[in-house]
Amino acid sequence: MGHATGTNLLEVPAIVVDGRGDPVTGLNRDDFAVAEDGVSVPIESFSEFDADSATEVDRGRFIILVLDDMAPPLLSRIKQVAAMFADRMSGFDVAAVLGLGVGHAVTTVSGRQVKRQIGEIKPLGARAPAPLWLEPSDSCAECGNIRPPGAALGSEAIGGTRQRPMVTIADLARQLTNIKHRLKTVVCIGPAGLFDVNVSVRSAQYGAWLTTIHEAAEANLAIDVVDVPGSTRNRSRGLATETGGHVFEDRDASKVVEKIWAATGHYYLIAYRPPAADVHRNVIPRPGSHDIEIRVKRSGATVWARKTRA
């Protein structure tokens, strides 16, 4: 997650949680340290955001729920989990709902409308996925900056079950790029193995995977995964971790949703200038990317922030 806010200035949202996964509030610039490819860099700007105290829509949460509609036996449970997010909306939070095969959704500040969108998700079955279109609503002035659908990875270009989540997330990120200085969260509900994709540098899918991460970074977009049916075990660094999100097991859905809701409602925006290309780096990045490390100088606290930039 991150985009330039000035000449060569990169902005990265960072969520800080304690040992129980609850947000840590009240931190300041001196509580953080930033490094890129092993080189420490100064923090040039810093701000703290609290969506629960928002008095206008543009300061609330921005969440897109993406449901796995390719597994009919799980869809009922997936919809139940999704509805828990709608129940928590305050009127200042923006949300929309998509299935992996559903190409159209409208942003809304209404929990009732979100539940209606959830109810419209049907099993994908043999249907071909529709082109993705996230339509802005009049209730969110900032949503007018959502870009219309354009050239995308496209399911026809890298089709298949494993690539479809990458297609969906990359397309969403492109449309949300123009909404600046704000964390956007895609909450994927379904098997973690489907959404939290990780591929080897040698894989033919690596280019598409890296493109998805870079598109998410440009849009300040993080990916959280609610693992239904809850079979996560020792997962490696996938899309969730790379974008500053997290994978949660569906053992107690209400607690999982509450943790995501709390975390996405409180974050810090940290901006820095990447080091010059000729500066010695202690870490050799993966091809096509640079490693970002944000640390917090607070005992027992953990940072959820993007790991990579293009």
Short mmCIF file of C-alpha atoms in Angstrom, two decimals:
data_model
loop_
_atom_site.label_atom_id
_atom_site.label_comp_id
_atom_site.label_asym_id
_atom_site.label_seq_id
_atom_site.Cartn_x
_atom_site.Cartn_y
_atom_site.Cartn_z
CA MET A 1 0.00 0.00 0.00
CA GLY A 2 1.37 3.38 -0.80
CA HIS A 3 1.51 6.14 -3.33
CA ALA A 4 3.58 9.25 -4.02
CA THR A 5 2.34 12.34 -2.19
CA GLY A 6 5.04 14.62 -3.57
CA THR A 7 8.25 14.35 -5.56
CA ASN A 8 9.52 10.82 -4.86
CA LEU A 9 7.52 10.73 -1.63
CA LEU A 10 5.91 7.38 -0.83
CA GLU A 11 2.96 7.10 1.54
CA VAL A 12 2.34 3.83 3.40
CA PRO A 13 -0.60 3.12 5.74
CA ALA A 14 0.43 1.09 8.79
CA ILE A 15 -1.84 -0.69 11.26
CA VAL A 16 -0.30 -1.36 14.68
CA VAL A 17 -1.74 -4.08 16.91
CA ASP A 18 -0.87 -5.47 20.33
CA GLY A 19 -0.44 -9.11 21.31
CA ARG A 20 -4.21 -9.65 21.26
CA GLY A 21 -4.57 -8.15 17.79
CA ASP A 22 -6.18 -4.94 19.07
CA PRO A 23 -5.17 -1.57 17.56
CA VAL A 24 -2.48 0.45 19.33
CA THR A 25 -3.39 4.15 19.36
CA GLY A 26 -1.62 7.37 20.28
CA LEU A 27 1.74 6.61 18.66
CA ASN A 28 3.87 9.39 17.14
CA ARG A 29 6.52 9.68 14.45
CA ASP A 30 9.37 8.79 16.82
CA ASP A 31 7.72 5.44 17.62
CA PHE A 32 8.38 4.21 14.06
CA ALA A 33 11.41 3.33 11.94
CA VAL A 34 11.39 2.80 8.16
CA ALA A 35 13.91 1.02 5.92
CA GLU A 36 13.90 0.18 2.22
CA ASP A 37 16.13 -2.61 0.94
CA GLY A 38 17.93 -2.47 4.27
CA VAL A 39 18.63 1.29 4.14
CA SER A 40 17.12 3.39 6.94
CA VAL A 41 15.17 6.42 5.72
CA PRO A 42 13.68 9.35 7.64
CA ILE A 43 9.92 9.73 8.03
CA GLU A 44 8.92 12.92 6.22
CA SER A 45 5.25 13.10 7.22
CA PHE A 46 3.06 11.29 9.71
CA SER A 47 -0.62 11.25 10.66
CA GLU A 48 -3.02 9.08 12.65
CA PHE A 49 -6.51 8.12 11.46
CA ASP A 50 -9.46 6.92 13.54
CA ALA A 51 -12.53 5.94 11.50
CA ASP A 52 -14.65 5.43 14.62
CA SER A 53 -14.50 9.16 15.33
CA ALA A 54 -15.35 10.10 11.71
CA THR A 55 -18.02 12.74 11.20
CA GLU A 56 -17.94 12.55 7.41
CA VAL A 57 -17.89 9.70 4.91
CA ASP A 58 -14.44 10.52 3.56
CA ARG A 59 -12.90 9.73 6.98
CA GLY A 60 -14.61 6.39 7.61
CA ARG A 61 -13.59 2.90 6.55
CA PHE A 62 -13.43 1.90 2.89
CA ILE A 63 -14.02 -1.84 2.55
CA ILE A 64 -14.72 -4.05 -0.44
CA LEU A 65 -16.00 -7.53 0.42
CA VAL A 66 -14.97 -10.18 -2.12
CA LEU A 67 -16.82 -13.48 -1.69
CA ASP A 68 -15.79 -16.85 -3.04
CA ASP A 69 -18.75 -17.77 -5.24
CA MET A 70 -16.96 -20.74 -6.80
CA ALA A 71 -17.65 -23.16 -3.92
CA PRO A 72 -21.45 -23.56 -3.45
CA PRO A 73 -21.19 -25.66 -0.24
CA LEU A 74 -19.37 -22.79 1.50
CA LEU A 75 -21.35 -19.86 0.10
CA SER A 76 -24.00 -19.76 2.81
CA ARG A 77 -21.35 -19.54 5.55
CA ILE A 78 -19.38 -16.98 3.53
CA LYS A 79 -22.47 -14.77 3.25
CA GLN A 80 -23.09 -15.03 7.00
CA VAL A 81 -19.59 -13.75 7.69
CA ALA A 82 -19.97 -10.94 5.14
CA ALA A 83 -23.23 -9.78 6.75
CA MET A 84 -21.40 -9.23 10.04
CA PHE A 85 -19.44 -6.41 8.39
CA ALA A 86 -22.66 -4.78 7.20
CA ASP A 87 -24.03 -4.89 10.75
CA ARG A 88 -21.12 -2.74 11.96
CA MET A 89 -21.43 0.09 9.44
CA SER A 90 -21.96 3.49 11.05
CA GLY A 91 -23.16 5.55 8.10
CA PHE A 92 -19.67 7.00 7.58
CA ASP A 93 -18.15 3.74 6.33
CA VAL A 94 -18.10 2.91 2.60
CA ALA A 95 -18.51 -0.68 1.38
CA ALA A 96 -19.37 -2.76 -1.67
CA VAL A 97 -19.71 -6.49 -2.34
CA LEU A 98 -18.37 -8.59 -5.21
CA GLY A 99 -18.12 -12.28 -5.99
CA LEU A 100 -15.20 -13.61 -7.98
CA GLY A 101 -17.64 -14.05 -10.85
CA VAL A 102 -19.80 -10.95 -10.21
CA GLY A 103 -18.64 -7.97 -12.19
CA HIS A 104 -20.73 -5.09 -10.81
CA ALA A 105 -21.12 -3.52 -7.38
CA VAL A 106 -22.09 -0.09 -6.09
CA THR A 107 -20.30 1.61 -3.19
CA THR A 108 -22.68 2.47 -0.37
CA VAL A 109 -22.74 3.77 3.20
CA SER A 110 -25.82 1.69 3.99
CA GLY A 111 -25.46 -1.62 5.81
CA ARG A 112 -28.86 -2.60 4.46
CA GLN A 113 -27.66 -2.07 0.89
CA VAL A 114 -24.54 -4.10 1.61
CA LYS A 115 -26.72 -6.98 2.82
CA ARG A 116 -28.76 -6.71 -0.36
CA GLN A 117 -25.59 -6.99 -2.44
CA ILE A 118 -24.54 -10.03 -0.39
CA GLY A 119 -27.89 -11.67 -1.11
CA GLU A 120 -27.40 -11.13 -4.84
CA ILE A 121 -24.21 -13.22 -4.93
CA LYS A 122 -24.96 -16.59 -6.54
CA PRO A 123 -22.75 -19.63 -7.17
CA LEU A 124 -20.56 -19.03 -10.21
CA GLY A 125 -21.02 -22.52 -11.59
CA ALA A 126 -20.32 -22.71 -15.31
CA ARG A 127 -20.85 -18.98 -15.85
CA ALA A 128 -17.89 -16.99 -17.15
CA PRO A 129 -16.78 -14.20 -14.79
CA ALA A 130 -18.14 -10.79 -15.80
CA PRO A 131 -15.82 -7.78 -16.30
CA LEU A 132 -15.28 -5.99 -13.00
CA TRP A 133 -17.04 -2.66 -12.50
CA LEU A 134 -17.08 -0.81 -9.17
CA GLU A 135 -19.70 1.93 -9.50
CA PRO A 136 -19.50 5.03 -7.23
CA SER A 137 -22.58 6.14 -5.32
CA ASP A 138 -23.81 9.67 -4.68
CA SER A 139 -23.57 9.13 -0.92
CA CYS A 140 -19.76 9.16 -1.04
CA ALA A 141 -18.29 12.31 -2.62
CA GLU A 142 -14.79 10.85 -2.67
CA CYS A 143 -16.10 7.79 -4.52
CA GLY A 144 -16.51 10.05 -7.54
CA ASN A 145 -12.76 9.54 -7.98
CA ILE A 146 -13.25 5.83 -8.71
CA ARG A 147 -11.84 5.23 -12.16
CA PRO A 148 -14.04 3.57 -14.79
CA PRO A 149 -13.04 0.04 -15.81
CA GLY A 150 -10.22 0.01 -18.30
CA ALA A 151 -7.53 -2.33 -19.52
CA ALA A 152 -7.04 -5.05 -16.93
CA LEU A 153 -5.28 -8.36 -16.51
CA GLY A 154 -8.54 -10.00 -17.54
CA SER A 155 -9.61 -13.54 -16.74
CA GLU A 156 -9.29 -14.47 -20.39
CA ALA A 157 -5.61 -13.49 -20.31
CA ILE A 158 -4.59 -15.44 -17.20
CA GLY A 159 -7.65 -17.57 -16.66
CA GLY A 160 -8.02 -20.28 -14.06
CA THR A 161 -9.07 -20.62 -10.46
CA ARG A 162 -5.67 -19.69 -8.99
CA GLN A 163 -5.38 -16.47 -11.02
CA ARG A 164 -8.95 -15.21 -10.64
CA PRO A 165 -8.43 -13.59 -7.20
CA MET A 166 -5.36 -11.78 -8.58
CA VAL A 167 -7.42 -10.52 -11.51
CA THR A 168 -10.17 -9.27 -9.19
CA ILE A 169 -7.82 -7.52 -6.75
CA ALA A 170 -5.68 -5.91 -9.46
CA ASP A 171 -8.78 -4.64 -11.26
CA LEU A 172 -10.18 -3.23 -8.01
CA ALA A 173 -6.90 -1.51 -7.22
CA ARG A 174 -6.79 0.21 -10.62
CA GLN A 175 -10.26 1.62 -10.12
CA LEU A 176 -9.44 2.88 -6.60
CA THR A 177 -6.06 4.47 -7.36
CA ASN A 178 -7.41 8.03 -7.52
CA ILE A 179 -8.82 7.93 -3.99
CA LYS A 180 -5.75 9.27 -2.19
CA HIS A 181 -4.47 9.46 1.40
CA ARG A 182 -6.74 6.72 2.65
CA LEU A 183 -6.49 3.03 3.44
CA LYS A 184 -8.75 0.81 1.34
CA THR A 185 -9.24 -2.79 2.47
CA VAL A 186 -10.36 -5.74 0.38
CA VAL A 187 -11.74 -8.40 2.70
CA CYS A 188 -11.70 -11.74 0.90
CA ILE A 189 -14.00 -14.35 2.43
CA GLY A 190 -13.35 -17.97 1.49
CA PRO A 191 -10.49 -20.49 1.53
CA ALA A 192 -7.16 -18.83 2.32
CA GLY A 193 -5.47 -21.01 -0.26
CA LEU A 194 -7.61 -19.38 -2.94
CA PHE A 195 -7.10 -15.74 -1.98
CA ASP A 196 -3.73 -15.53 -0.23
CA VAL A 197 -1.79 -16.40 -3.35
CA ASN A 198 1.98 -16.83 -3.25
CA VAL A 199 4.11 -17.85 -6.22
CA SER A 200 7.78 -18.49 -6.85
CA VAL A 201 9.94 -16.06 -8.80
CA ARG A 202 10.40 -18.88 -11.29
CA SER A 203 6.67 -19.40 -11.78
CA ALA A 204 4.93 -18.33 -14.98
CA GLN A 205 2.40 -16.58 -12.71
CA TYR A 206 5.01 -14.45 -10.96
CA GLY A 207 4.52 -11.45 -13.27
CA ALA A 208 0.76 -11.38 -12.64
CA TRP A 209 1.31 -11.85 -8.89
CA LEU A 210 3.81 -8.97 -8.73
CA THR A 211 1.50 -6.78 -10.83
CA THR A 212 -1.31 -7.39 -8.34
CA ILE A 213 0.92 -6.32 -5.44
CA HIS A 214 2.11 -3.21 -7.26
CA GLU A 215 -1.43 -2.21 -8.27
CA ALA A 216 -2.54 -2.64 -4.65
CA ALA A 217 0.38 -0.48 -3.51
CA GLU A 218 -0.55 2.34 -5.88
CA ALA A 219 -4.10 2.32 -4.48
CA ASN A 220 -3.15 2.07 -0.76
CA LEU A 221 -5.09 -1.19 -0.75
CA ALA A 222 -4.61 -3.98 1.80
CA ILE A 223 -5.94 -7.52 1.55
CA ASP A 224 -7.42 -9.29 4.56
CA VAL A 225 -8.60 -12.90 4.26
CA VAL A 226 -11.24 -14.58 6.40
CA ASP A 227 -10.41 -18.24 5.90
CA VAL A 228 -13.67 -20.15 5.49
CA PRO A 229 -13.70 -23.05 6.39
CA GLY A 230 -10.79 -22.15 8.69
CA SER A 231 -7.99 -24.48 7.68
CA THR A 232 -5.04 -22.05 7.70
CA ARG A 233 -1.78 -23.71 8.69
CA ASN A 234 1.68 -22.11 8.55
CA ARG A 235 1.01 -20.06 5.43
CA SER A 236 3.94 -18.40 3.68
CA ARG A 237 4.14 -14.74 2.71
CA GLY A 238 1.26 -14.26 0.24
CA LEU A 239 -0.86 -11.40 -1.06
CA ALA A 240 -2.27 -10.57 2.38
CA THR A 241 1.09 -10.10 4.08
CA GLU A 242 2.63 -8.37 1.06
CA THR A 243 -0.10 -5.71 1.03
CA GLY A 244 -0.20 -5.13 4.78
CA GLY A 245 -3.17 -7.36 5.51
CA HIS A 246 -3.64 -10.55 7.47
CA VAL A 247 -5.17 -14.04 7.23
CA PHE A 248 -7.75 -14.93 9.89
CA GLU A 249 -9.17 -18.39 10.55
CA ASP A 250 -12.96 -18.66 10.77
CA ARG A 251 -13.08 -20.34 14.18
CA ASP A 252 -15.14 -17.57 15.78
CA ALA A 253 -16.39 -15.36 12.95
CA SER A 254 -17.74 -12.59 15.17
CA LYS A 255 -14.35 -12.15 16.85
CA VAL A 256 -12.55 -12.26 13.49
CA VAL A 257 -14.84 -9.63 11.98
CA GLU A 258 -14.47 -7.45 15.07
CA LYS A 259 -10.66 -7.61 14.84
CA ILE A 260 -10.70 -6.66 11.15
CA TRP A 261 -13.22 -3.90 11.79
CA ALA A 262 -11.13 -2.46 14.64
CA ALA A 263 -7.85 -2.70 12.72
CA THR A 264 -9.17 -1.12 9.52
CA GLY A 265 -10.65 1.70 11.57
CA HIS A 266 -7.35 2.83 13.05
CA TYR A 267 -4.09 3.30 11.16
CA TYR A 268 -1.13 5.62 10.62
CA LEU A 269 -0.05 7.20 7.33
CA ILE A 270 3.74 7.28 7.08
CA ALA A 271 5.54 8.98 4.18
CA TYR A 272 9.22 8.69 3.24
CA ARG A 273 11.53 9.21 0.26
CA PRO A 274 13.04 6.01 -1.19
CA PRO A 275 16.86 5.99 -1.06
CA ALA A 276 18.78 6.89 -4.18
CA ALA A 277 19.48 4.04 -6.58
CA ASP A 278 23.24 4.22 -6.00
CA VAL A 279 22.95 3.86 -2.22
CA HIS A 280 24.35 0.54 -0.98
CA ARG A 281 21.57 -1.87 -0.06
CA ASN A 282 21.96 -4.71 2.40
CA VAL A 283 18.99 -6.64 0.99
CA ILE A 284 18.74 -7.90 -2.57
CA PRO A 285 15.07 -7.40 -3.57
CA ARG A 286 13.11 -9.77 -5.69
CA PRO A 287 13.08 -8.92 -9.40
CA GLY A 288 10.87 -5.92 -10.11
CA SER A 289 10.39 -4.83 -6.49
CA HIS A 290 11.94 -3.19 -3.43
CA ASP A 291 11.48 -4.41 0.13
CA ILE A 292 9.89 -2.07 2.70
CA GLU A 293 10.20 -2.58 6.44
CA ILE A 294 8.25 -0.51 8.96
CA ARG A 295 9.02 -1.20 12.61
CA VAL A 296 7.38 0.15 15.75
CA LYS A 297 9.44 0.85 18.86
CA ARG A 298 6.80 -0.36 21.27
CA SER A 299 7.16 -3.58 23.22
CA GLY A 300 4.65 -6.25 22.23
CA ALA A 301 3.34 -4.30 19.22
CA THR A 302 3.28 -5.53 15.62
CA VAL A 303 2.97 -3.54 12.39
CA TRP A 304 0.77 -4.59 9.48
CA ALA A 305 2.04 -2.64 6.47
CA ARG A 306 2.94 -3.33 2.88
CA LYS A 307 6.23 -5.16 2.31
CA THR A 308 6.97 -4.19 -1.28
CA ARG A 309 7.02 -1.35 -3.78
CA ALA A 310 7.66 -1.37 -7.52
#
